[in-house]
């Protein structure tokens, strides 16, 4: 009995010691929460950063909505959201917002005899498909865009997200931009009331459903389309040119945007001008409090972001994300001066 | 205590001191007797205390369930009050689910929940009872063990596995085979041609019902097999003795004898079907629409909550989802109450027969 007690006491001491050291380690970690779309690249950056600096990142991939809630509640040092918050909302919550990395959304199809990139669509036709006004693959509108391609007389099975998502926000933003009907009937949000289609959870859910369903069309982040070897479509952009989804066409869309003019960089890069621009491109954003709760923690986070802007480009491209252009990074880092500590001085 | 008259009833408990004292004188005998009695009372008191403690412990555990249930109920009402106040009873009759305009109605998920569970039970009850009857009545002993274990293993498979299997294997299979066949076969038959209208997506309400049926099958079978085993062999032997066929024995001896247990198993299965989330989410199509066709995508209450809660932005949206949870709670409660009522009436009937 006595020995067990002693062993137990020893165990408890050891456990306390371990717990102590763990909490010390956690204190130095950067805490963030939000969007799941950039989660892979944030963790990849964090791994590399930890090797260099021994500072880790604790990022909860709970979705953009959750990220916004957590930063409002000040439970994390930074929040992450795919859809940018509007200027007045940022003002109200005392937040600053900046884009971290970009990606593209691509329509994907599952049609017999149609190879990846073989089908060409324009925004209006895409919107009509997702509105349910075009219901067959051999519809005249699709046939006109694809002369010479043999389209099956098959019903179109629309696959879209069933959960709220930044991907949906970007995609509906584009469709509303190019089609007035879509704007009034469906609108733009992380979750909308779709007139047609099957709902699937997450990018992977949409990718799986498209792969499983003949005659289907869906939309996913570019990385999912590429990794799952889905048949993406080409799009006709604002300039009237047919473009392939690629890192180059995403960057082209970003290059023409006027970031400096919009508070909080709240630009969704859909339907951008330029011959080479992919029309459904978007950045994912970081949210931080202007009045830093913990100046040291905010500074650590900003240092990590700075490192990621400067050294993370290669890793981002490996995972099919597009790094922010240099001129945007300069604007962002100037914006960081607005993050103040308790003493009223910029934390960085 | 000493000298006081000992209640007669206590003598029953004090047999063993008597065997030792029967050769003693009266006075010493009484003293020894009193001491033994006191000892005995002490033990008894301790036992009674133990018993009271045990009773209190179990009572606390039981009350804890009530407390927990009450807390869940209250927090659901509290969480859903905003949506309830905004939409009122219209929430139950509207199938609009628009996060952009924040206009929510729960009819589509309520309909989906009830219809998928109903179809699932329609399939699972006869099949499940069939398996149980086969296992207890006609199965060769060699097969009894493996089939029984296989059914129990089905119950142990996590629901997400059913969902993945449903999406990757079962739905494409249905899309290629059953759905086009049914659509063509019923194309000219009224009612059935709206019930089985295309296009064949593979996933949809019917697929979800099939998956649910497979998932609840082991519950029905396991409970039914256990209660079938309780039928006294004498009753069955007697029936066979007067020349009853197997069907007659099962339908007029086994099932009536065990109906209370069978209903219990069916209700357990129905409870699981109503609340099942992951597997359904994968194969139902998650569309907030009520379509007459069973091949069309739909949604259920739990699938809606699982899909949308994490990314629900805005108070009305979140509140509407919690209100849906409250409705599921109430539906389950009503189903259980109906089951109780049914059992009660069956028992009353059994008494008058």
XYZ file of C-alpha atoms in Angstrom, chain A residues 36 62-66 69 155-158 160 162-165 185-201 205 208-209 212-214, chain B residues 95-101 103 167-169 172 175 199-203 278 281-282 284-289 297 306-314 317-318:
78
model
C -9.874 24.965 -43.833
C -12.628 24.869 -38.015
C -13.876 26.850 -40.988
C -14.033 30.551 -41.798
C -17.183 31.169 -39.754
C -15.579 29.629 -36.685
C -16.159 33.971 -34.160
C -29.132 15.167 -67.486
C -26.727 17.461 -65.648
C -26.229 16.431 -62.024
C -25.153 19.538 -60.131
C -22.340 21.743 -54.644
C -23.709 21.318 -48.284
C -21.654 23.064 -45.598
C -20.857 26.731 -45.409
C -17.577 27.402 -47.162
C -32.374 34.521 -57.001
C -29.467 32.924 -55.146
C -27.058 35.627 -54.037
C -23.569 35.436 -52.632
C -22.611 33.846 -49.320
C -20.652 31.023 -47.721
C -23.903 29.044 -47.868
C -26.770 29.748 -50.246
C -30.115 28.223 -51.149
C -29.227 26.266 -54.277
C -32.146 25.758 -56.654
C -30.786 22.376 -57.795
C -28.255 19.727 -57.046
C -26.712 17.361 -54.577
C -24.970 18.760 -51.509
C -21.650 17.302 -50.401
C -19.532 18.155 -47.386
C -17.030 15.477 -50.622
C -15.911 12.284 -54.497
C -19.478 12.902 -55.584
C -19.018 8.830 -58.469
C -21.800 10.461 -60.491
C -21.895 10.300 -64.268
C -39.157 24.467 -46.841
C -37.165 27.579 -47.588
C -33.603 27.360 -46.285
C -31.840 30.500 -47.397
C -28.740 31.619 -45.491
C -28.420 34.719 -47.695
C -31.789 36.224 -46.778
C -35.141 32.818 -44.100
C -21.011 6.695 -51.497
C -18.261 4.741 -53.236
C -19.815 1.343 -53.801
C -22.794 4.006 -58.127
C -27.144 4.431 -60.314
C -32.456 11.402 -63.221
C -30.623 8.599 -61.416
C -28.036 10.363 -59.251
C -27.191 7.232 -57.310
C -27.480 9.088 -54.047
C -22.807 10.467 -40.778
C -25.008 12.761 -44.792
C -22.859 10.878 -47.273
C -28.739 11.575 -49.066
C -27.628 14.469 -51.265
C -28.167 17.236 -48.687
C -30.701 19.298 -50.585
C -33.307 21.359 -48.714
C -36.066 20.319 -51.052
C -31.671 14.302 -53.077
C -23.805 18.037 -39.025
C -23.244 19.723 -42.384
C -23.956 23.294 -41.537
C -23.381 23.959 -37.854
C -19.631 24.541 -37.992
C -19.880 27.159 -40.706
C -23.194 28.728 -39.773
C -22.677 32.488 -39.713
C -25.162 34.710 -37.906
C -28.828 30.590 -38.834
C -27.301 28.959 -35.743
